[in-house]
Tab-separated table of C-alpha atoms and ligand atoms in Angstrom:
chain	number	residue	atom	x	y	z
B	25	UNK	CA	44.401	119.963	76.768
B	26	UNK	CA	46.123	121.222	73.744
B	27	UNK	CA	46.810	117.693	72.498
B	28	UNK	CA	43.094	117.091	72.863
B	29	UNK	CA	42.399	120.116	70.723
B	30	UNK	CA	44.905	119.446	68.260
B	31	UNK	CA	43.580	116.134	67.702
B	32	UNK	CA	40.056	117.545	67.223
B	33	UNK	CA	41.333	119.891	64.655
B	34	UNK	CA	42.521	116.789	62.630
B	35	UNK	CA	39.348	115.251	62.906
B	36	UNK	CA	37.475	118.335	61.932
B	37	UNK	CA	39.668	118.748	58.720
B	38	UNK	CA	39.186	115.152	57.908
B	39	UNK	CA	35.331	115.673	57.962
B	40	UNK	CA	34.897	112.842	60.477
B	41	UNK	CA	32.238	115.039	62.102
B	42	UNK	CA	33.838	115.142	65.516
B	43	UNK	CA	32.031	117.451	67.893
B	44	UNK	CA	33.441	120.298	69.681
B	45	UNK	CA	33.064	120.002	73.678
B	46	UNK	CA	30.543	122.855	73.389
B	47	UNK	CA	27.463	122.315	71.172
B	48	UNK	CA	24.332	124.202	70.558
B	49	UNK	CA	20.795	123.136	70.063
B	50	UNK	CA	17.392	124.812	70.284
B	51	UNK	CA	15.845	124.474	73.533
B	52	UNK	CA	12.339	124.723	72.030
B	53	UNK	CA	12.302	122.542	68.888
B	54	UNK	CA	15.392	120.544	69.259
B	55	UNK	CA	17.156	121.757	66.226
B	56	UNK	CA	20.894	120.816	66.489
B	57	UNK	CA	23.446	123.084	65.259
B	58	UNK	CA	26.004	121.318	62.880
B	59	UNK	CA	29.204	120.381	64.825
B	60	UNK	CA	32.355	122.281	64.002
B	61	UNK	CA	30.543	125.103	62.168
B	62	UNK	CA	29.428	128.587	63.394
B	63	UNK	CA	26.210	128.423	65.157
B	64	UNK	CA	23.174	130.425	63.977
B	65	UNK	CA	22.407	133.171	66.618
B	66	UNK	CA	18.688	132.406	66.268
B	67	UNK	CA	17.204	129.000	65.628
B	68	UNK	CA	16.683	128.606	61.877
B	69	UNK	CA	13.373	126.642	62.327
B	70	UNK	CA	11.787	129.559	64.161
B	71	UNK	CA	8.799	130.788	62.416
B	72	UNK	CA	6.175	133.540	63.642
B	73	UNK	CA	3.344	132.175	65.778
B	74	UNK	CA	4.534	128.584	66.123
B	75	UNK	CA	4.165	128.790	69.919
B	76	UNK	CA	7.609	127.196	70.336
B	77	UNK	CA	10.121	128.663	72.738
B	78	UNK	CA	13.079	128.664	70.274
B	79	UNK	CA	16.384	129.582	72.049
B	80	UNK	CA	19.964	128.508	70.912
B	81	UNK	CA	21.123	126.895	74.132
B	82	UNK	CA	24.522	125.224	74.812
B	83	UNK	CA	25.470	122.019	76.208
B	84	UNK	CA	28.826	121.155	77.601
B	85	UNK	CA	30.857	117.951	77.299
B	86	UNK	CA	32.073	117.747	80.823
B	87	UNK	CA	34.613	115.173	80.198
B	88	UNK	CA	36.407	117.549	77.835
B	89	UNK	CA	36.125	120.581	79.812
B	90	UNK	CA	37.301	122.126	83.078
B	91	UNK	CA	36.587	125.360	84.942
B	92	UNK	CA	39.410	127.793	84.314
B	93	UNK	CA	41.554	128.550	87.258
B	94	UNK	CA	43.554	131.189	85.532
B	95	UNK	CA	43.991	134.713	86.879
B	96	UNK	CA	43.824	136.722	83.722
B	97	UNK	CA	41.921	140.047	84.288
B	98	UNK	CA	39.954	139.930	81.021
B	99	UNK	CA	37.018	137.415	81.537
B	100	UNK	CA	36.829	136.625	77.818
B	101	UNK	CA	40.520	135.386	78.155
B	102	UNK	CA	40.301	133.742	81.461
B	103	UNK	CA	37.150	131.779	80.495
B	104	UNK	CA	37.971	131.508	76.872
B	105	UNK	CA	37.927	127.642	76.935
B	106	UNK	CA	34.168	127.812	77.902
B	107	UNK	CA	33.410	129.641	74.705
B	108	UNK	CA	32.164	127.880	71.596
B	109	UNK	CA	34.261	130.411	69.476
B	110	UNK	CA	37.535	129.176	71.135
B	111	UNK	CA	36.841	125.595	70.167
B	112	UNK	CA	35.645	126.604	66.808
B	113	UNK	CA	38.911	128.636	66.095
B	114	UNK	CA	40.954	125.678	67.349
B	115	UNK	CA	39.107	123.328	65.040
B	116	UNK	CA	39.975	125.764	62.250
B	117	UNK	CA	43.727	125.316	63.073
B	118	UNK	CA	44.110	128.417	65.282
B	119	UNK	CA	46.615	128.093	68.410
B	120	UNK	CA	45.510	129.181	71.830
B	121	UNK	CA	47.744	132.208	71.248
B	122	UNK	CA	45.874	133.065	67.996
B	123	UNK	CA	42.572	133.128	69.816
B	124	UNK	CA	43.978	135.188	72.851
B	125	UNK	CA	45.307	137.544	70.194
B	126	UNK	CA	41.958	138.142	68.644
B	127	UNK	CA	40.376	138.873	72.060
B	128	UNK	CA	43.122	141.215	72.911
B	129	UNK	CA	42.812	143.086	69.648
B	130	UNK	CA	39.183	143.546	70.113
B	131	UNK	CA	39.581	144.423	73.694
B	132	UNK	CA	42.240	147.024	72.874
B	133	UNK	CA	39.915	148.388	70.163
B	134	UNK	CA	36.971	148.589	72.840
B	135	UNK	CA	39.349	150.370	75.191
B	136	UNK	CA	40.264	152.923	72.620
B	137	UNK	CA	36.712	153.872	71.949
B	138	UNK	CA	35.102	153.652	75.525
B	139	UNK	CA	38.246	154.334	77.933
B	140	UNK	CA	38.627	150.695	79.173
B	141	UNK	CA	38.307	147.204	78.204
B	142	UNK	CA	36.864	144.142	79.772
B	143	UNK	CA	38.041	143.326	83.216
B	144	UNK	CA	36.435	141.090	85.828
B	145	UNK	CA	34.201	143.366	88.003
B	146	UNK	CA	34.222	144.144	91.735
B	147	UNK	CA	32.355	141.624	94.012
B	148	UNK	CA	32.263	142.151	97.745
B	149	UNK	CA	30.201	142.267	100.878
B	150	UNK	CA	29.114	145.733	101.538
B	151	UNK	CA	29.152	146.580	105.267
B	152	UNK	CA	27.236	149.781	105.001
B	153	UNK	CA	24.354	148.380	102.955
B	154	UNK	CA	24.071	145.182	105.018
B	155	UNK	CA	23.901	147.250	108.505
B	156	UNK	CA	21.375	149.471	106.673
B	157	UNK	CA	19.244	146.196	105.839
B	158	UNK	CA	19.700	144.793	109.388
B	159	UNK	CA	21.767	142.004	108.487
B	160	UNK	CA	23.906	140.269	110.948
B	161	UNK	CA	27.731	139.843	110.712
B	162	UNK	CA	27.353	136.225	109.317
B	163	UNK	CA	24.878	137.363	106.771
B	164	UNK	CA	24.800	140.365	104.522
B	165	UNK	CA	24.703	141.862	101.086
B	166	UNK	CA	27.340	141.206	98.367
B	167	UNK	CA	27.349	143.378	95.401
B	168	UNK	CA	28.775	142.653	92.005
B	169	UNK	CA	29.394	146.170	90.595
B	170	UNK	CA	28.893	146.384	86.711
B	171	UNK	CA	28.888	150.116	86.547
B	172	UNK	CA	32.495	150.368	85.658
B	173	UNK	CA	32.130	147.773	82.920
B	174	UNK	CA	32.525	148.616	79.171
B	175	UNK	CA	30.026	151.278	78.321
B	176	UNK	CA	28.892	151.499	81.870
B	177	UNK	CA	26.786	148.304	82.186
B	178	UNK	CA	27.009	144.429	81.996
B	179	UNK	CA	25.229	144.571	78.528
B	180	UNK	CA	28.544	144.664	76.715
B	181	UNK	CA	29.358	141.243	78.018
B	182	UNK	CA	26.505	139.690	76.079
B	183	UNK	CA	27.757	141.373	72.981
B	184	UNK	CA	31.346	140.708	73.299
B	185	UNK	CA	30.593	137.083	73.504
B	186	UNK	CA	28.404	137.408	70.393
B	187	UNK	CA	31.064	139.415	68.553
B	188	UNK	CA	33.799	136.393	69.487
B	189	UNK	CA	31.566	133.878	67.635
B	190	UNK	CA	31.081	136.133	64.771
B	191	UNK	CA	34.559	137.138	64.261
B	192	UNK	CA	35.587	133.452	64.189
B	193	UNK	CA	32.808	132.678	61.781
B	194	UNK	CA	34.082	135.483	59.545
B	195	UNK	CA	37.648	133.978	59.730
B	196	UNK	CA	35.983	130.568	58.754
B	197	UNK	CA	33.993	132.559	55.993
B	198	UNK	CA	30.908	130.516	56.546
B	199	UNK	CA	27.647	130.505	58.320
B	200	UNK	CA	26.107	133.390	60.316
B	201	UNK	CA	28.078	136.579	60.258
B	202	UNK	CA	30.493	135.485	57.636
B	203	UNK	CA	29.323	138.274	55.404
B	204	UNK	CA	31.761	140.820	56.740
B	205	UNK	CA	29.518	143.552	55.187
B	206	UNK	CA	26.204	142.502	56.996
B	207	UNK	CA	24.872	145.184	59.335
B	208	UNK	CA	24.311	144.432	63.003
B	209	UNK	CA	21.004	145.430	64.509
B	210	UNK	CA	19.704	145.935	68.057
B	211	UNK	CA	16.435	147.135	69.647
B	212	UNK	CA	17.141	148.826	72.966
B	213	UNK	CA	16.456	152.067	74.867
B	214	UNK	CA	19.585	152.290	76.755
B	215	UNK	CA	22.416	150.344	77.968
B	216	UNK	CA	22.266	147.449	75.470
B	217	UNK	CA	22.297	149.815	72.500
B	218	UNK	CA	25.256	151.726	74.162
B	219	UNK	CA	27.251	148.436	74.450
B	220	UNK	CA	26.328	147.380	71.064
B	221	UNK	CA	27.635	150.560	69.614
B	222	UNK	CA	30.941	150.398	71.405
B	223	UNK	CA	31.459	146.584	70.667
B	224	UNK	CA	30.303	147.069	67.023
B	225	UNK	CA	32.576	150.042	66.582
B	226	UNK	CA	35.466	147.973	67.810
B	227	UNK	CA	34.964	145.398	65.207
B	228	UNK	CA	34.414	148.149	62.533
B	229	UNK	CA	30.834	146.821	61.878
B	230	UNK	CA	27.972	148.933	61.051
B	231	UNK	CA	25.061	148.991	63.568
B	232	UNK	CA	21.278	149.968	63.327
B	233	UNK	CA	19.576	150.645	66.527
B	234	UNK	CA	15.862	150.871	66.942
B	235	UNK	CA	14.858	152.938	70.004
B	236	UNK	CA	11.664	154.257	71.373
B	237	UNK	CA	10.774	157.959	71.283
B	238	UNK	CA	11.603	158.480	74.836
B	239	UNK	CA	15.180	157.190	74.766
B	240	UNK	CA	17.287	159.448	76.756
B	241	UNK	CA	18.651	162.415	74.788
B	242	UNK	CA	22.360	161.635	76.268
B	243	UNK	CA	22.060	158.130	75.197
B	244	UNK	CA	21.120	159.208	71.763
B	245	UNK	CA	23.900	161.595	71.326
B	246	UNK	CA	26.416	158.990	72.519
B	247	UNK	CA	25.068	156.335	70.106
B	248	UNK	CA	25.406	158.915	67.162
B	249	UNK	CA	28.939	159.826	68.096
B	250	UNK	CA	29.627	155.989	68.005
B	251	UNK	CA	28.350	155.922	64.465
B	252	UNK	CA	25.199	153.997	64.918
B	253	UNK	CA	22.341	154.419	62.552
B	254	UNK	CA	19.321	155.230	64.642
B	255	UNK	CA	15.607	154.499	63.770
B	256	UNK	CA	12.889	155.778	66.298
B	257	UNK	CA	9.989	153.487	66.618
B	258	UNK	CA	6.735	154.860	68.013
B	259	UNK	CA	3.959	152.722	69.497
B	260	UNK	CA	0.861	152.214	67.205
B	261	UNK	CA	-2.462	152.312	68.765
B	262	UNK	CA	-3.869	148.865	69.195
B	263	UNK	CA	-0.834	147.079	68.282
B	264	UNK	CA	0.576	145.373	71.438
B	265	UNK	CA	4.169	144.613	71.900
B	266	UNK	CA	7.499	146.581	71.757
B	267	UNK	CA	7.518	148.427	68.308
B	268	UNK	CA	11.431	148.514	68.492
B	269	UNK	CA	11.522	144.845	68.702
B	270	UNK	CA	9.049	144.400	65.736
B	271	UNK	CA	11.379	146.638	63.626
B	272	UNK	CA	14.457	144.487	64.794
B	273	UNK	CA	12.549	141.386	63.732
B	274	UNK	CA	12.167	142.876	60.346
B	275	UNK	CA	15.676	143.846	59.963
B	276	UNK	CA	16.811	140.417	60.848
B	277	UNK	CA	14.423	138.986	58.355
B	278	UNK	CA	16.017	141.239	55.796
B	279	UNK	CA	19.538	139.994	56.510
B	280	UNK	CA	20.878	141.955	59.413
B	281	UNK	CA	22.655	140.135	62.162
B	282	UNK	CA	20.804	140.203	65.492
B	283	UNK	CA	23.344	141.993	67.650
B	284	UNK	CA	21.029	141.958	70.412
B	285	UNK	CA	20.391	140.728	74.094
B	286	UNK	CA	17.128	139.123	73.467
B	287	UNK	CA	18.065	135.536	73.956
B	288	UNK	CA	15.756	133.892	71.305
B	289	UNK	CA	17.165	136.284	68.711
B	290	UNK	CA	20.806	135.672	69.838
B	291	UNK	CA	21.607	132.644	71.709
B	292	UNK	CA	25.367	134.028	72.211
B	293	UNK	CA	24.109	137.108	74.219
B	294	UNK	CA	23.572	134.397	76.798
B	295	UNK	CA	26.910	132.769	76.256
B	296	UNK	CA	28.682	136.120	76.783
B	297	UNK	CA	26.723	136.808	79.872
B	298	UNK	CA	27.842	133.495	81.399
B	299	UNK	CA	30.970	135.284	82.570
B	300	UNK	CA	28.938	136.914	85.228
B	301	UNK	CA	28.159	133.581	86.860
B	302	UNK	CA	31.697	132.228	86.279
B	303	UNK	CA	33.056	135.419	88.051
B	304	UNK	CA	30.394	135.013	90.895
B	305	UNK	CA	31.293	131.323	91.382
B	306	UNK	CA	35.140	131.955	91.346
B	307	UNK	CA	34.879	135.067	93.626
B	308	UNK	CA	32.690	133.291	96.202
B	309	UNK	CA	35.015	130.151	96.265
B	310	UNK	CA	37.973	132.340	96.743
B	311	UNK	CA	36.312	134.023	99.636
B	312	UNK	CA	34.876	130.715	100.937
B	313	UNK	CA	31.447	132.297	101.311
B	314	UNK	CA	28.135	130.639	100.894
B	315	UNK	CA	25.481	132.325	99.078
B	316	UNK	CA	21.718	131.919	100.131
B	317	UNK	CA	19.934	134.260	97.721
B	318	UNK	CA	20.566	135.949	94.355
B	319	UNK	CA	18.191	138.785	93.325
B	320	UNK	CA	18.293	139.485	89.623
B	321	UNK	CA	16.525	142.247	87.824
B	322	UNK	CA	14.658	140.997	84.918
B	323	UNK	CA	13.500	142.757	81.673
B	324	UNK	CA	14.129	140.607	78.459
B	325	UNK	CA	15.734	137.971	80.751
B	326	UNK	CA	19.232	137.735	79.401
B	327	UNK	CA	21.036	138.893	82.650
B	328	UNK	CA	19.089	136.191	84.785
B	329	UNK	CA	19.506	133.568	82.291
B	330	UNK	CA	23.195	134.164	81.973
B	331	UNK	CA	23.760	134.185	85.758
B	332	UNK	CA	21.650	131.114	86.163
B	333	UNK	CA	23.479	129.284	83.465
B	334	UNK	CA	26.867	130.385	84.456
B	335	UNK	CA	26.351	129.190	88.021
B	336	UNK	CA	24.943	126.087	86.699
B	337	UNK	CA	28.030	125.336	84.541
B	338	UNK	CA	30.294	126.155	87.408
B	339	UNK	CA	28.485	123.835	89.453
B	340	UNK	CA	28.675	121.002	86.601
B	341	UNK	CA	32.537	121.782	86.324
B	342	UNK	CA	32.821	121.313	90.039
B	343	UNK	CA	33.995	124.920	90.596
B	344	UNK	CA	31.330	125.613	93.150
B	345	UNK	CA	28.562	123.951	95.215
B	346	UNK	CA	26.587	127.128	95.573
B	347	UNK	CA	22.977	126.902	94.616
B	348	UNK	CA	21.461	130.223	95.710
B	349	UNK	CA	17.805	130.641	95.501
B	350	UNK	CA	17.100	132.761	92.400
B	351	UNK	CA	14.713	135.701	92.735
B	352	UNK	CA	13.891	137.325	89.453
B	353	UNK	CA	12.739	140.898	90.249
B	354	UNK	CA	10.395	142.805	88.070
B	355	UNK	CA	8.599	146.198	88.299
B	356	UNK	CA	4.938	146.110	88.785
B	357	UNK	CA	4.723	148.153	85.708
B	358	UNK	CA	5.611	145.110	83.562
B	359	UNK	CA	5.949	141.741	85.091
B	360	UNK	CA	5.451	139.198	82.378
B	361	UNK	CA	8.062	136.870	83.987
B	362	UNK	CA	6.324	136.783	87.187
B	363	UNK	CA	3.085	136.110	85.517
B	364	UNK	CA	4.668	133.179	83.578
B	365	UNK	CA	6.204	131.674	86.539
B	366	UNK	CA	2.645	131.813	88.289
B	367	UNK	CA	1.201	130.016	85.355
B	368	UNK	CA	3.604	127.469	85.141
B	369	UNK	CA	3.690	126.770	88.817
B	370	UNK	CA	-0.106	126.559	88.765
B	371	UNK	CA	-0.441	124.521	85.702
B	372	UNK	CA	2.193	122.013	86.948
B	373	UNK	CA	0.805	121.900	90.480
B	374	UNK	CA	4.308	120.969	91.475
B	375	UNK	CA	7.476	122.690	92.839
B	376	UNK	CA	9.570	120.115	91.039
B	377	UNK	CA	8.614	120.104	87.322
B	378	UNK	CA	9.948	117.274	85.124
B	379	UNK	CA	11.791	117.616	81.854
B	380	UNK	CA	8.434	116.541	80.230
B	381	UNK	CA	6.740	119.508	81.788
B	382	UNK	CA	9.434	121.772	80.704
B	383	UNK	CA	9.210	120.492	77.101
B	384	UNK	CA	5.469	120.863	77.085
B	385	UNK	CA	5.734	124.596	78.267
B	386	UNK	CA	8.374	125.178	75.572
B	387	UNK	CA	5.708	124.128	73.068
B	388	UNK	CA	2.962	126.165	74.562
B	389	UNK	CA	4.801	129.657	74.751
B	390	UNK	CA	1.574	131.529	74.399
B	391	UNK	CA	0.108	129.849	77.506
B	392	UNK	CA	2.834	131.550	79.619
B	393	UNK	CA	4.342	134.539	77.785
B	394	UNK	CA	2.781	137.365	75.728
B	395	UNK	CA	3.375	141.010	75.621
B	396	UNK	CA	2.378	143.097	78.561
B	397	UNK	CA	-0.915	144.609	77.802
B	398	UNK	CA	-0.319	148.263	78.716
B	399	UNK	CA	2.615	150.559	77.886
B	400	UNK	CA	4.701	150.436	81.049
B	401	UNK	CA	6.327	153.245	82.869
B	402	UNK	CA	8.745	152.979	85.636
B	403	UNK	CA	11.842	154.767	87.123
B	404	UNK	CA	13.587	151.281	86.272
B	405	UNK	CA	13.430	151.969	82.475
B	406	UNK	CA	15.734	149.160	81.623
B	407	UNK	CA	13.580	146.355	82.860
B	408	UNK	CA	10.341	147.321	81.134
B	409	UNK	CA	10.518	144.812	78.139
B	410	UNK	CA	6.995	143.741	77.150
B	411	UNK	CA	8.234	140.181	77.063
B	412	UNK	CA	10.909	138.156	78.884
B	413	UNK	CA	12.319	136.689	75.956
B	414	UNK	CA	14.228	134.032	77.569
B	415	UNK	CA	11.586	133.232	80.037
B	416	UNK	CA	11.655	129.538	80.226
B	417	UNK	CA	15.370	129.376	81.228
B	418	UNK	CA	14.804	131.939	84.045
B	419	UNK	CA	11.561	130.319	85.324
B	420	UNK	CA	13.155	126.710	85.109
B	421	UNK	CA	16.156	128.079	86.996
B	422	UNK	CA	14.168	129.851	89.423
B	423	UNK	CA	12.051	126.669	90.271
B	424	UNK	CA	15.049	124.545	90.456
B	425	UNK	CA	16.744	126.768	92.927
B	426	UNK	CA	13.692	126.915	95.116
B	427	UNK	CA	13.538	130.533	94.599
B	428	UNK	CA	10.667	132.726	93.552
B	429	UNK	CA	9.957	136.022	91.763
B	430	UNK	CA	9.631	139.369	93.372
B	431	UNK	CA	7.516	142.167	91.949
B	432	UNK	CA	8.254	145.616	93.332
B	433	UNK	CA	6.404	149.017	93.221
B	434	UNK	CA	7.835	152.274	92.308
B	435	UNK	CA	8.264	153.473	95.725
B	436	UNK	CA	10.432	150.409	96.491
B	437	UNK	CA	12.495	150.848	93.291
B	438	UNK	CA	13.237	154.554	94.303
B	439	UNK	CA	13.949	153.630	97.750
B	440	UNK	CA	16.594	150.929	96.738
B	441	UNK	CA	18.163	153.406	94.486
B	442	UNK	CA	18.465	155.958	97.275
B	443	UNK	CA	19.799	153.294	99.785
B	444	UNK	CA	22.044	151.924	97.273
B	445	UNK	CA	23.757	155.213	96.411
B	446	UNK	CA	23.981	156.616	99.933
B	447	UNK	CA	25.476	153.316	101.580
B	448	UNK	CA	27.821	152.271	98.868
B	449	UNK	CA	28.743	155.274	97.065
B	450	UNK	CA	28.281	153.448	93.740
B	451	UNK	CA	26.634	155.543	90.974
B	452	UNK	CA	24.072	153.073	89.975
B	453	UNK	CA	20.980	153.878	88.165
B	454	UNK	CA	17.505	152.649	89.207
B	455	UNK	CA	17.398	149.856	86.807
B	456	UNK	CA	20.821	148.785	88.191
B	457	UNK	CA	19.657	148.806	91.671
B	458	UNK	CA	16.243	146.903	90.977
B	459	UNK	CA	17.702	143.717	92.175
B	460	UNK	CA	18.286	145.453	95.605
B	461	UNK	CA	14.556	146.660	95.344
B	462	UNK	CA	13.527	142.903	95.302
B	463	UNK	CA	15.739	142.364	98.403
B	464	UNK	CA	14.239	145.180	100.326
B	465	UNK	CA	10.749	143.586	99.562
B	466	UNK	CA	11.936	140.169	100.652
B	467	UNK	CA	13.321	141.770	103.921
B	468	UNK	CA	10.185	143.588	104.505
B	469	UNK	CA	8.218	140.318	104.360
B	470	UNK	CA	10.692	138.401	106.470
B	471	UNK	CA	11.561	136.139	103.517
B	472	UNK	CA	15.156	136.648	103.872
B	473	UNK	CA	16.784	136.247	107.305
B	474	UNK	CA	19.284	138.361	108.833
B	475	UNK	CA	21.949	135.677	108.919
B	476	UNK	CA	21.656	134.834	105.331
B	477	UNK	CA	23.753	135.925	102.347
B	478	UNK	CA	22.548	137.675	99.286
B	479	UNK	CA	24.007	138.690	96.295
B	480	UNK	CA	22.793	141.633	93.834
B	481	UNK	CA	24.349	142.993	90.714
B	482	UNK	CA	24.433	146.715	90.291
B	483	UNK	CA	24.125	146.388	86.463
B	484	UNK	CA	24.353	149.934	85.163
B	485	UNK	CA	25.790	153.484	85.828
B	486	UNK	CA	23.548	156.544	86.349
B	487	UNK	CA	23.913	158.519	83.110
B	488	UNK	CA	24.523	162.192	83.265
B	489	UNK	CA	21.434	164.139	82.360
B	490	UNK	CA	22.206	166.039	79.234
B	491	UNK	CA	20.672	169.498	78.568
B	492	UNK	CA	17.210	168.960	77.417
B	493	UNK	CA	17.445	171.866	74.907
B	494	UNK	CA	16.921	169.794	71.849
B	495	UNK	CA	14.154	167.111	71.514
B	496	UNK	CA	14.873	163.654	70.430
B	497	UNK	CA	13.222	164.243	67.127
B	498	UNK	CA	15.521	167.129	66.323
B	499	UNK	CA	18.531	165.049	67.153
B	500	UNK	CA	17.659	162.009	65.167
B	501	UNK	CA	15.746	163.793	62.406
B	502	UNK	CA	12.151	162.885	62.811
B	503	UNK	CA	10.221	160.073	64.310
B	504	UNK	CA	10.642	157.605	61.503
U	802	ZN	ZN1	14.047	125.878	67.478
């Protein structure tokens, strides 16, 4: 492996254009990122309202990659050879140890700020929850617990992956992220913003966060303590779509780096999240367990896209044969992905769309995905995105898995959270247990049998409720 990479480094410096084993292209318009250079987070050909589903998406050269069998506890070290940044750094002349040192330095900074660095997260069958849901001994519910991850959710994975690409780009002094003083920017109401603030602070980068007026005061206080610059974005009457996202778009257009979890704005958010799928594949292989279903809560779509992609890569690299039915789970309050899935399935009139069908959909985004018309309210606040930004990858992966979306009501979201906390002792929040709500719905309708195995991801920890003495406006100094 090192000989191969050393040879590649020579090729790169000679300017022969030799490619890296991981390349990026836009899944919508086909733009190919130049080989051996930092990849733009966002497709540079994306323009407003062109109806193309621009997302920078990776492809692997399977002949030059293998699924890492290492036992390092930090997933960004264990799976480093599956990151574009790693191969970019090696092409730049770094040694393997140089890259590991970069990850360790950033991880130590994260730990100093947040109390712990990145470690593979627990994954196991939960007997009490399985019994409660009526599963037999050979079936059951497996939980991947992200509540103890950096900043209390899986979101930091998306942003650590992004940071690694940006840090190598900065070292290369070229391309996106090379301007060491460019600000990072994110639109989020909670976990993603907290994760971005921790990871950005670890890299000593300035961060702008665009938040809604109803962001939780405890989240706001923590963001301020981490040094993030906050902008509260109220909805404007008659203007559809998420106002925080519109402000983020404007900031990126003005030169900010989209340090965000929307896949169309930041393809590397998906790359960082692939570690979830890798860990699932490795853990299931170690247990010798099959997996029939995977229930994934969907808001902006990065979690589901990442898990689908990580498992697909693990299959391509022969690390697993598992191909569970994917069930994206949305709240009835905002279900743009389920709507898009229904429209695609209806339009194609087939359970097995061809590449041509997918390409057609990628060029007719507005036929499937547009902002949810009403302002959504739900106990699962983290999955109320107006749009599922990375919708096509999720719908495509769902169809390919022979799975289907599940839409759940408020009572089910609340019941799932109560059951989750009571049976597992994990302090998960209602967004984090929303995948389980989907499983409750599937069990209710007999669509998952008691002998089947199902995985859910508890994505985020329940935040402590801060004293509500001060209003959000008082804390952040006005609504604008
Ligand atoms: Zn594009």
